């Protein structure tokens, strides 16, 4: 089934948009998702930390109220005296009531206050609104297990000097009671405990504080001293969360929970904020889904935006594609009519856009085709004439070296041996140079060609230059592009030795090293600036190759790189003062291998 261009454009635009949206969503989930999740965790942790700070302020207020007992000097004097408990109790039976009334307000929710001596015997008791429904013990040691009094004894026996926090569950009121215990020290012997004050407070005072920081009903928040039961908690009705809460609370009580770490519990996150002075920790158990709400909301919004973009893009694409494809459809109808034989037909849509430009170029192409058809006969005549000139150009070189052979024969008959040999050498040089059917030669043939060239130059220069050859026999039949060595020697003569005074020498070496054919031409001439030339050889500038009329160094270098690769070619060594060595490196192979390489 053929798909129209309009449909292809629509598929392309929608596909690109959807791919971009999917990619953006995936990247968002990987990069931003974790960041948003961690930010939500940090916000909830800071919320719990602020609540802990307010709890600390309230606890500090209660502590300040209990410290006021030190202002009753007469009571403290009796407490550290050897008077019997009954006497002290008789003289100070209202001290608990006075402390509660004078130092605490109704907002502090004090429900009971007890004053004990160091032997855990009650001196004075205050209980608020004692009724069957509001029943508080006269002495917390009436039932140590029920009133969690054993923790108080542990605290009094310890060296801890800060106020102690604990709690117990009041079965009559069916609520938790927070307990504050403050040691009373001898004002002379400050390490001696002479008694202590126990202040019980309704846990609703803490609940009021915690409710201000409770942002979700699914969150469990509670206050609990380390190694003790919870003081109070804000609970929800979710059974699974309550089970997690009871498990974590028991681990805190048994001191087996990792200290001050966020702990994941069955898709829930536990936050902890300690209060080291009073050993009171604030805890929050939050479902992980709450932390992911912002992340999910952003993802949903992104998907919604993507859907809206697809709808808008579809409408815009349909409109634009119709604008684009209508001229193309008209162009195709015109082409169809021309293909059926109506060659005079032309494209009418010639607006300034790309399709109009195509139509204009198409019309011009048709006009050009008609013009070419009209001049076909003239073109054929020009072609025949060109072929004739090409055949004629092949005759001229043959005439030249045939004439040199004739001159050599005449010179030999006339006993002019030097002229005869010179003509023979020139004829051989021309034949070798004009053999364009065989671009590859051998090292041996190149050396023959070089020696003919040297003979001609010796006649010309009266044998001013001494030549030395060091050619390994194993590479004589190795392949080398035709006319590769002679230009190197020509360069040494023209540039290295021309201005040289005294003895002139040229050394030609050829050897094989690790599969590489290396040919070196070294002279003892005036030297050259090798660095700049080597840079030009490395860059292989074709402008330098085409600029010369003869086969020079740049020409040879360009041919080697073209045939074998950039790592091959020429390299020059010279100190710029005396002597130059030109090295040619190409792969060492036979002529047959070279021809296969070229193909």
Coordinates of C-alpha atoms in Angstrom, one line a residue:
X1 CA 0.0 0.0 0.0
X2 CA 1.4 3.4 -1.0
X3 CA 1.5 6.1 1.7
X4 CA 1.0 9.6 0.5
X5 CA 3.5 12.3 1.5
X6 CA 0.9 14.1 3.6
X7 CA 0.5 11.0 5.7
X8 CA 4.3 10.5 5.9
X9 CA 4.7 14.1 7.2
X10 CA 2.0 13.6 9.8
X11 CA 3.6 10.3 11.0
X12 CA 7.0 11.9 11.1
X13 CA 5.9 14.9 13.1
X14 CA 3.8 12.8 15.6
X15 CA 6.5 10.2 15.9
X16 CA 9.2 12.8 16.6
X17 CA 7.0 14.5 19.2
X18 CA 6.1 11.3 20.9
X19 CA 9.7 10.1 20.9
X20 CA 10.8 13.4 22.4
X21 CA 8.1 13.3 25.1
X22 CA 8.9 9.7 26.0
X23 CA 12.6 10.5 26.2
X24 CA 11.8 13.6 28.3
X25 CA 9.6 11.5 30.6
X26 CA 12.3 8.8 31.1
X27 CA 15.0 11.4 31.7
X28 CA 12.7 13.2 34.2
X29 CA 12.0 10.0 36.0
X30 CA 15.7 9.2 36.3
X31 CA 17.0 12.7 37.1
X32 CA 14.2 14.8 38.6
X33 CA 12.3 11.9 40.2
X34 CA 15.0 11.1 42.8
X35 CA 15.5 14.8 43.4
X36 CA 11.8 15.5 44.1
X37 CA 11.6 12.4 46.3
X38 CA 14.6 13.5 48.3
X39 CA 13.2 17.0 48.6
X40 CA 9.9 15.6 50.0
X41 CA 11.9 13.6 52.5
X42 CA 13.9 16.6 53.5
X43 CA 10.7 18.7 54.0
X44 CA 9.1 16.0 56.2
X45 CA 12.2 15.6 58.2
X46 CA 12.4 19.4 58.8
X47 CA 8.7 19.4 59.7
X48 CA 9.4 16.7 62.3
X49 CA 12.5 18.7 63.5
X50 CA 10.4 21.8 64.0
X51 CA 7.9 19.8 66.0
X52 CA 10.7 18.4 68.2
X53 CA 11.9 22.0 68.8
X54 CA 8.4 23.0 70.1
X55 CA 8.3 19.8 72.2
X56 CA 11.6 20.7 73.7
X57 CA 10.3 24.2 74.6
X58 CA 7.3 22.7 76.4
X59 CA 9.5 20.1 78.2
X60 CA 11.9 22.9 79.3
X61 CA 8.9 24.8 80.6
X62 CA 7.9 21.9 82.8
X63 CA 11.4 21.4 84.0
X64 CA 11.6 25.1 85.0
X65 CA 8.4 24.6 87.0
X66 CA 9.8 21.6 88.9
X67 CA 13.0 23.4 89.7
X68 CA 11.0 25.9 91.7
X69 CA 10.9 23.3 94.5
X70 CA 14.5 24.4 95.3
X71 CA 13.1 27.8 96.5
X72 CA 11.4 26.0 99.5
X73 CA 14.5 26.0 101.7
X74 CA 12.8 24.7 104.9
X75 CA 11.5 21.7 103.0
X76 CA 14.9 20.9 101.5
X77 CA 16.4 21.2 105.0
X78 CA 13.9 18.7 106.5
X79 CA 14.3 16.4 103.5
X80 CA 18.0 16.0 104.1
X81 CA 17.6 15.8 107.9
X82 CA 17.2 12.5 109.8
X83 CA 13.6 13.3 110.6
X84 CA 11.1 10.4 110.0
X85 CA 9.1 10.3 106.8
X86 CA 5.9 10.8 108.9
X87 CA 7.2 14.0 110.4
X88 CA 8.3 15.4 107.1
X89 CA 5.0 14.3 105.5
X90 CA 3.0 16.0 108.3
X91 CA 5.0 19.3 108.0
X92 CA 4.9 19.3 104.1
X93 CA 1.8 17.5 103.1
X94 CA 0.7 20.5 100.9
X95 CA 4.0 21.0 99.1
X96 CA 3.0 19.0 96.0
X97 CA -0.3 21.0 95.8
X98 CA 1.6 24.3 96.1
X99 CA 4.1 23.4 93.5
X100 CA 1.3 22.4 91.1
X101 CA -0.8 25.5 91.6
X102 CA 2.0 28.0 91.7
X103 CA 4.3 26.8 88.9
X104 CA 1.9 25.3 86.3
X105 CA -1.1 26.7 84.4
X106 CA -4.1 24.8 83.1
X107 CA -2.6 24.7 79.7
X108 CA 0.3 22.6 81.0
X109 CA -2.3 19.8 81.7
X110 CA -0.6 18.7 85.0
X111 CA -2.8 15.8 86.4
X112 CA -0.7 14.7 89.3
X113 CA 2.5 15.7 91.2
X114 CA 4.4 13.6 93.7
X115 CA 7.3 14.4 96.0
X116 CA 9.5 11.5 97.2
X117 CA 12.5 11.1 99.5
X118 CA 15.6 9.3 98.4
X119 CA 14.1 6.0 99.7
X120 CA 11.1 6.2 97.3
X121 CA 8.6 7.0 100.0
X122 CA 6.0 9.6 99.1
X123 CA 6.1 12.9 101.0
X124 CA 3.2 14.8 99.3
X125 CA 0.8 14.1 96.5
X126 CA -1.4 16.2 94.3
X127 CA -4.0 14.7 92.1
X128 CA -6.4 16.7 89.9
X129 CA -10.1 15.9 89.9
X130 CA -10.0 12.5 91.4
X131 CA -13.2 10.6 90.2
X132 CA -13.9 7.1 89.1
X133 CA -13.2 8.3 85.5
X134 CA -10.2 10.4 86.5
X135 CA -8.3 8.2 88.9
X136 CA -4.6 8.7 89.4
X137 CA -2.5 6.7 92.0
X138 CA -1.7 8.1 95.4
X139 CA 1.7 6.6 95.0
X140 CA 3.2 5.5 91.7
X141 CA 4.7 2.5 93.5
X142 CA 1.3 1.1 94.3
X143 CA 1.6 -1.0 91.2
X144 CA 5.0 -0.6 89.6
X145 CA 4.1 -2.5 86.5
X146 CA 0.9 -0.6 85.8
X147 CA 2.4 2.8 86.5
X148 CA 5.8 2.0 84.9
X149 CA 7.5 3.0 88.2
X150 CA 10.5 0.7 87.7
X151 CA 11.9 3.1 85.2
X152 CA 11.8 5.9 87.8
X153 CA 13.8 3.8 90.2
X154 CA 16.4 3.1 87.5
X155 CA 16.7 6.8 86.8
X156 CA 17.1 7.7 90.5
X157 CA 19.8 5.0 90.9
X158 CA 21.7 6.3 87.8
X159 CA 24.2 9.1 87.6
X160 CA 22.0 11.0 85.1
X161 CA 21.4 14.6 86.2
X162 CA 19.0 15.8 83.5
X163 CA 15.3 15.5 84.0
X164 CA 13.9 12.1 83.1
X165 CA 10.9 11.5 80.8
X166 CA 8.7 8.4 80.8
X167 CA 5.0 7.5 80.6
X168 CA 2.4 5.0 81.6
X169 CA -1.1 4.0 80.3
X170 CA -3.9 5.1 82.6
X171 CA -6.6 2.4 82.3
X172 CA -9.2 4.5 84.0
X173 CA -8.8 7.4 81.6
X174 CA -7.8 5.1 78.7
X175 CA -5.0 7.5 77.7
X176 CA -1.2 7.9 78.0
X177 CA 0.2 10.0 80.8
X178 CA 3.5 11.7 80.3
X179 CA 5.8 11.6 83.3
X180 CA 8.6 14.1 84.2
X181 CA 11.0 13.1 87.0
X182 CA 13.5 15.6 88.5
X183 CA 16.1 14.7 91.1
X184 CA 16.5 16.9 94.2
X185 CA 20.1 17.3 95.3
X186 CA 21.6 18.4 98.6
X187 CA 22.6 22.1 98.2
X188 CA 25.9 21.3 100.1
X189 CA 26.8 17.9 98.7
X190 CA 25.6 18.4 95.1
X191 CA 26.1 14.8 94.2
X192 CA 23.8 13.5 96.9
X193 CA 20.2 12.8 95.9
X194 CA 17.8 13.7 98.8
X195 CA 14.6 13.2 97.0
X196 CA 12.8 13.7 93.7
X197 CA 9.7 15.2 92.1
X198 CA 7.4 13.3 89.8
X199 CA 5.0 15.3 87.6
X200 CA 2.4 13.5 85.5
X201 CA 0.9 15.4 82.5
X202 CA -2.0 14.5 80.2
X203 CA -0.5 13.5 76.9
X204 CA -3.0 15.7 75.1
X205 CA -0.6 18.6 75.7
X206 CA 1.8 16.8 73.4
X207 CA -0.9 15.8 71.0
X208 CA -1.9 19.5 70.5
X209 CA 1.7 20.2 69.5
X210 CA 2.0 17.2 67.2
X211 CA -1.3 17.9 65.4
X212 CA 0.1 21.2 64.2
X213 CA 2.7 19.3 62.3
X214 CA 0.6 16.4 61.1
X215 CA 0.0 17.0 57.4
X216 CA -1.5 13.6 56.4
X217 CA -3.9 11.3 58.1
X218 CA -1.9 8.3 56.9
X219 CA 1.2 9.4 58.9
X220 CA 2.0 7.9 62.3
X221 CA 3.7 10.4 64.6
X222 CA 4.8 9.6 68.2
X223 CA 7.2 10.6 71.0
X224 CA 9.1 7.9 72.7
X225 CA 12.2 7.9 75.0
X226 CA 14.9 5.5 74.1
X227 CA 14.5 2.1 76.0
X228 CA 11.0 3.1 77.2
X229 CA 7.4 2.9 76.0
X230 CA 5.9 5.7 73.8
X231 CA 4.6 8.8 75.5
X232 CA 1.9 9.5 73.0
X233 CA 1.1 9.0 69.3
X234 CA -1.1 10.3 66.6
X235 CA -2.5 7.2 64.9
X236 CA -4.6 6.4 61.9
X237 CA -7.0 3.5 61.2
X238 CA -4.7 1.6 58.7
X239 CA -4.0 -1.8 60.2
X240 CA -0.7 -2.3 58.3
X241 CA 0.7 1.0 59.5
X242 CA -0.3 0.3 63.1
X243 CA 1.5 -3.0 62.9
X244 CA 4.6 -1.3 61.6
X245 CA 4.3 1.3 64.4
X246 CA 4.0 -1.3 67.1
X247 CA 7.0 -3.2 65.7
X248 CA 9.2 -0.1 65.5
X249 CA 8.1 1.1 68.9
X250 CA 9.1 -2.2 70.4
X251 CA 12.5 -2.0 68.7
X252 CA 13.0 1.5 70.2
X253 CA 12.0 0.1 73.6
X254 CA 14.5 -2.8 73.3
X255 CA 17.1 -0.4 71.9
X256 CA 17.6 -2.4 68.7
X257 CA 16.6 0.2 66.1
X258 CA 19.3 1.9 64.1
X259 CA 19.9 5.3 65.7
X260 CA 19.0 8.4 63.8
X261 CA 18.6 6.8 60.4
X262 CA 15.7 6.9 57.9
X263 CA 14.5 3.3 57.7
X264 CA 12.2 1.9 55.0
X265 CA 9.6 -0.4 56.4
X266 CA 7.3 -2.2 53.9
X267 CA 6.9 0.8 51.5
X268 CA 7.0 3.2 54.4
X269 CA 9.7 5.7 55.5
X270 CA 10.6 6.2 59.1
X271 CA 11.9 9.7 60.1
X272 CA 13.7 10.2 63.5
X273 CA 14.7 13.4 65.2
X274 CA 16.5 12.9 68.6
X275 CA 16.5 15.1 71.6
X276 CA 19.7 14.1 73.4
X277 CA 19.2 16.2 76.6
X278 CA 16.0 14.5 77.6
X279 CA 16.5 11.3 75.7
X280 CA 13.2 11.9 73.9
X281 CA 12.9 11.0 70.2
X282 CA 10.3 12.2 67.7
X283 CA 9.3 9.6 65.1
X284 CA 7.2 9.7 62.0
X285 CA 6.2 6.7 59.9
X286 CA 5.0 7.8 56.5
X287 CA 3.8 5.8 53.5
X288 CA 6.2 6.1 50.6
X289 CA 3.3 7.0 48.3
X290 CA 2.9 10.3 50.0
X291 CA 6.5 11.2 49.2
X292 CA 5.9 10.3 45.6
X293 CA 2.8 12.3 45.1
X294 CA 4.5 15.4 43.6
X295 CA 6.5 13.1 41.4
X296 CA 3.4 11.3 40.1
X297 CA 1.5 14.6 39.7
X298 CA 4.3 16.1 37.6
X299 CA 4.5 12.9 35.5
X300 CA 0.7 13.0 34.9
X301 CA 0.9 16.7 33.9
X302 CA 3.7 15.9 31.5
X303 CA 1.6 13.1 29.9
X304 CA -1.4 15.5 29.7
X305 CA 0.8 18.2 28.1
X306 CA 2.1 15.6 25.6
X307 CA -1.4 14.5 24.6
X308 CA -2.4 18.1 24.1
X309 CA 0.7 18.8 22.1
X310 CA 0.0 15.8 19.9
X311 CA -3.5 17.0 19.2
X312 CA -2.4 20.6 18.4
X313 CA 0.5 19.3 16.3
X314 CA -1.8 17.0 14.3
X315 CA -4.1 19.9 13.4
X316 CA -1.1 22.1 12.4
X317 CA 0.6 19.3 10.5
X318 CA -2.5 18.5 8.5
X319 CA -2.8 22.2 7.5
X320 CA 0.9 22.7 6.7
X321 CA 1.1 19.3 4.8
X322 CA -1.8 20.3 2.6
X323 CA 0.0 23.5 1.8
X324 CA 3.2 21.6 1.0
X325 CA 1.8 18.7 -0.9
X326 CA -0.7 20.5 -3.2
X327 CA 2.1 22.0 -5.4
X328 CA 3.9 18.7 -5.4
X329 CA 0.7 16.9 -6.6
X330 CA 0.3 19.5 -9.4
X331 CA 4.0 19.0 -10.3
X332 CA 3.5 15.2 -10.5
X333 CA 0.4 15.6 -12.8
X334 CA 2.5 17.8 -15.1
X335 CA 5.3 15.2 -15.2
X336 CA 2.8 12.4 -16.0
X337 CA 1.4 14.4 -18.9
X338 CA 4.9 15.0 -20.3
X339 CA 5.8 11.4 -19.9
X340 CA 2.8 10.5 -22.0
X341 CA 4.1 12.6 -24.9
X342 CA 2.9 16.2 -24.2
X343 CA 6.4 17.6 -24.2
X344 CA 5.2 21.2 -24.7
X345 CA 3.5 21.1 -21.3
X346 CA 5.2 23.1 -18.5
X347 CA 4.8 23.5 -14.7
X348 CA 2.6 26.4 -13.8
X349 CA 3.4 26.7 -10.1
X350 CA 6.4 29.0 -10.0
X351 CA 6.3 30.6 -6.6
X352 CA 9.4 31.6 -4.7
X353 CA 9.5 28.6 -2.4
X354 CA 11.5 25.4 -2.9
X355 CA 8.7 23.7 -4.9
X356 CA 8.3 26.7 -7.2
X357 CA 12.1 26.6 -7.7
X358 CA 11.9 22.9 -8.6
X359 CA 9.2 23.8 -11.1
X360 CA 11.3 26.5 -12.6
X361 CA 14.3 24.3 -12.9
X362 CA 12.2 21.5 -14.3
X363 CA 10.9 23.9 -17.1
X364 CA 14.4 25.0 -17.8
X365 CA 15.6 21.4 -18.0
X366 CA 12.8 20.6 -20.5
X367 CA 13.9 23.6 -22.6
X368 CA 17.5 22.5 -22.4
X369 CA 16.6 18.9 -23.5
X370 CA 14.8 20.3 -26.5
X371 CA 17.8 22.5 -27.4
X372 CA 20.1 19.5 -27.1
X373 CA 17.9 17.3 -29.3
X374 CA 18.0 20.1 -31.9
X375 CA 21.8 20.2 -31.9
X376 CA 22.3 16.5 -31.7
X377 CA 23.8 16.3 -35.2
X378 CA 26.2 19.1 -34.5
X379 CA 27.3 17.5 -31.3
X380 CA 28.0 14.2 -33.1
X381 CA 30.3 16.0 -35.6
X382 CA 32.2 17.6 -32.7
X383 CA 32.6 14.2 -31.1
X384 CA 34.1 12.7 -34.2
X385 CA 36.5 15.6 -34.6
X386 CA 37.6 15.1 -31.0
X387 CA 38.3 11.4 -31.5
X388 CA 40.3 12.2 -34.6
X389 CA 42.5 14.7 -32.7
X390 CA 43.0 12.1 -29.9
X391 CA 44.3 9.5 -32.4
X392 CA 46.5 12.1 -34.0
X393 CA 48.1 13.1 -30.7
X394 CA 49.3 9.5 -30.2
X395 CA 51.3 9.6 -33.4
X396 CA 53.5 12.6 -32.4
X397 CA 55.5 10.9 -29.5
X398 CA 56.2 7.8 -31.7
X399 CA 57.5 10.1 -34.4
X400 CA 59.8 11.8 -31.9
X401 CA 61.6 8.7 -30.5
X402 CA 61.6 7.1 -34.1
X403 CA 63.5 10.2 -35.2
X404 CA 65.9 9.8 -32.3
X405 CA 66.6 6.2 -33.3
X406 CA 67.3 7.4 -36.9
X407 CA 69.7 10.1 -35.6
X408 CA 71.5 7.5 -33.5
X409 CA 71.9 5.2 -36.5
X410 CA 73.3 8.1 -38.6
X411 CA 75.7 9.2 -35.8
X412 CA 76.9 5.6 -35.5
X413 CA 77.6 5.4 -39.3
X414 CA 79.5 8.7 -39.1
X415 CA 81.5 7.4 -36.1
X416 CA 80.0 9.9 -33.7
X417 CA 79.6 7.5 -30.8
X418 CA 78.7 10.1 -28.2
X419 CA 75.9 11.5 -30.3
X420 CA 74.7 8.0 -31.0
X421 CA 74.6 6.9 -27.4
X422 CA 73.0 10.2 -26.4
X423 CA 70.2 9.7 -29.0
X424 CA 69.7 6.1 -27.8
X425 CA 69.4 7.2 -24.2
X426 CA 67.0 9.9 -25.0
X427 CA 64.9 7.5 -27.2
X428 CA 64.8 4.9 -24.3
X429 CA 63.8 7.7 -21.8
X430 CA 60.9 8.8 -24.1
X431 CA 59.7 5.2 -24.7
X432 CA 59.8 4.5 -20.9
X433 CA 58.1 7.8 -20.0
X434 CA 55.3 7.5 -22.6
X435 CA 54.3 3.9 -21.8
X436 CA 51.0 5.0 -20.1
X437 CA 49.4 1.6 -20.4
X438 CA 51.6 0.3 -17.6
X439 CA 51.6 2.6 -14.6
X440 CA 53.6 0.2 -12.5
X441 CA 57.2 -0.8 -13.2
X442 CA 60.0 -2.6 -11.2
X443 CA 63.0 -1.3 -9.3
X444 CA 65.3 -2.8 -11.9
X445 CA 63.6 -0.9 -14.8
X446 CA 63.5 2.3 -12.8
X447 CA 67.3 1.9 -12.3
X448 CA 67.8 1.4 -16.1
X449 CA 65.7 4.5 -16.7
X450 CA 67.7 6.4 -14.1
X451 CA 71.1 5.4 -15.6
X452 CA 70.0 6.6 -19.1
X453 CA 69.0 9.9 -17.5
X454 CA 72.4 10.1 -15.6
X455 CA 74.2 9.4 -18.9
X456 CA 72.4 12.3 -20.6
X457 CA 73.2 14.6 -17.5
X458 CA 76.9 13.5 -17.5
X459 CA 77.2 14.5 -21.1
X460 CA 75.6 17.8 -20.3
X461 CA 77.5 18.4 -17.0
X462 CA 80.8 16.8 -18.1
X463 CA 80.6 14.2 -15.4
X464 CA 80.8 16.7 -12.5
X465 CA 78.7 14.4 -10.3
X466 CA 79.8 11.1 -8.9
X467 CA 77.1 8.5 -8.4
X468 CA 77.0 5.5 -6.0
X469 CA 74.3 2.8 -6.0
X470 CA 73.5 0.4 -3.2
X471 CA 70.5 -1.7 -4.4
X472 CA 69.6 -4.9 -2.7
X473 CA 69.1 -7.8 -5.2
X474 CA 65.9 -9.0 -3.5
X475 CA 64.0 -5.9 -4.3
X476 CA 65.0 -5.6 -8.0
X477 CA 61.7 -7.1 -9.2
X478 CA 59.5 -5.3 -6.6
X479 CA 56.8 -3.0 -7.9
X480 CA 57.1 0.8 -8.0
X481 CA 55.1 3.4 -9.8
X482 CA 56.7 4.4 -13.1
X483 CA 59.2 7.4 -12.9
X484 CA 59.5 7.6 -9.2
X485 CA 63.3 7.5 -8.6
X486 CA 64.6 9.7 -11.5
X487 CA 62.8 12.9 -10.3
X488 CA 64.5 12.5 -6.9
X489 CA 67.9 12.4 -8.5
X490 CA 66.9 15.3 -10.8
X491 CA 65.9 17.3 -7.7
X492 CA 69.3 16.6 -6.0
X493 CA 71.2 17.8 -9.2
X494 CA 69.1 21.0 -9.7
X495 CA 68.7 22.1 -6.1
X496 CA 71.3 20.4 -4.0
X497 CA 74.4 20.4 -6.2
X498 CA 73.9 23.3 -8.6
X499 CA 75.6 25.8 -6.3
X500 CA 77.9 23.3 -4.7
X501 CA 81.6 23.9 -5.0
X502 CA 84.1 21.1 -5.0
X503 CA 83.3 17.4 -5.1
X504 CA 79.7 16.5 -5.9
X505 CA 78.2 13.1 -4.9
X506 CA 74.8 11.4 -5.1
X507 CA 74.1 8.1 -3.2
X508 CA 71.1 6.0 -4.3
X509 CA 70.0 3.2 -1.9
X510 CA 67.1 0.8 -2.1
X511 CA 66.2 -1.9 0.5
X512 CA 63.3 -3.7 2.1
X513 CA 62.6 -3.2 5.8
X514 CA 59.6 -5.0 7.5
X515 CA 57.6 -5.2 4.3
X516 CA 58.3 -1.6 3.3
X517 CA 60.3 -0.6 0.2
X518 CA 62.6 2.3 1.1
X519 CA 64.4 4.3 -1.5
X520 CA 66.9 7.0 -0.4
X521 CA 68.6 9.6 -2.6
X522 CA 71.3 11.5 -0.7
X523 CA 73.5 14.3 -1.9
X524 CA 76.3 16.4 -0.3
X525 CA 75.0 19.6 -1.6
X526 CA 74.0 22.9 0.1
X527 CA 71.1 21.5 2.0
X528 CA 67.5 22.9 2.4
X529 CA 64.9 24.0 5.0
X530 CA 63.4 20.5 5.4
X531 CA 60.8 21.3 8.1
X532 CA 58.6 23.6 5.9
X533 CA 58.8 21.2 2.9
X534 CA 58.0 18.2 5.1
X535 CA 54.9 20.0 6.4
X536 CA 53.8 20.7 2.8
X537 CA 54.4 17.0 1.9
X538 CA 52.3 15.9 4.9
X539 CA 49.5 18.3 4.0
X540 CA 49.6 17.0 0.3
X541 CA 48.5 20.3 -1.2
X542 CA 47.2 19.6 -4.7
X543 CA 47.7 23.2 -5.7
X544 CA 51.5 22.7 -5.4
X545 CA 51.2 19.5 -7.5
X546 CA 49.2 21.1 -10.3
X547 CA 51.3 24.3 -10.3
X548 CA 54.4 22.6 -11.7
X549 CA 55.1 21.7 -15.3
X550 CA 57.4 18.8 -14.5
X551 CA 57.2 15.7 -12.2
X552 CA 58.6 17.1 -9.0
X553 CA 58.7 16.0 -5.3
X554 CA 55.1 17.1 -4.6
X555 CA 53.9 15.2 -7.6
X556 CA 55.6 12.0 -6.5
X557 CA 54.4 12.4 -2.9
X558 CA 50.8 13.0 -4.1
X559 CA 50.9 9.8 -6.3
X560 CA 52.2 7.7 -3.5
X561 CA 49.6 8.8 -1.0
X562 CA 46.9 8.4 -3.7
X563 CA 48.0 4.8 -4.5
X564 CA 49.0 3.5 -1.1
X565 CA 47.6 5.7 1.6
X566 CA 48.5 8.8 3.7
X567 CA 51.2 7.0 5.7
X568 CA 53.4 6.5 2.6
X569 CA 55.2 9.1 0.5
X570 CA 58.3 11.3 0.8
X571 CA 60.3 12.6 3.7
X572 CA 63.3 15.0 3.7
X573 CA 66.2 15.1 6.2
X574 CA 68.5 18.1 6.1
X575 CA 70.2 20.5 8.6
X576 CA 69.8 23.4 6.1
X577 CA 73.5 23.8 5.7
X578 CA 75.0 20.7 4.0
X579 CA 73.6 17.6 2.4
X580 CA 70.0 16.4 1.9
X581 CA 68.5 13.0 2.0
X582 CA 65.1 12.3 0.4
X583 CA 63.4 9.0 1.5
X584 CA 60.5 7.3 -0.4
X585 CA 58.5 4.7 1.5
X586 CA 55.9 2.4 -0.2
X587 CA 54.6 -1.2 0.4
X588 CA 57.0 -3.8 -1.0
X589 CA 55.0 -6.0 -3.5
X590 CA 55.2 -7.5 -6.9
X591 CA 53.8 -5.9 -10.0
X592 CA 50.8 -8.3 -10.1
X593 CA 50.1 -7.5 -6.4
X594 CA 50.3 -3.8 -7.2
X595 CA 47.8 -4.0 -10.0
X596 CA 45.4 -5.9 -7.8
X597 CA 46.0 -3.3 -5.0
X598 CA 45.1 -0.5 -7.5
X599 CA 41.8 -2.2 -8.5

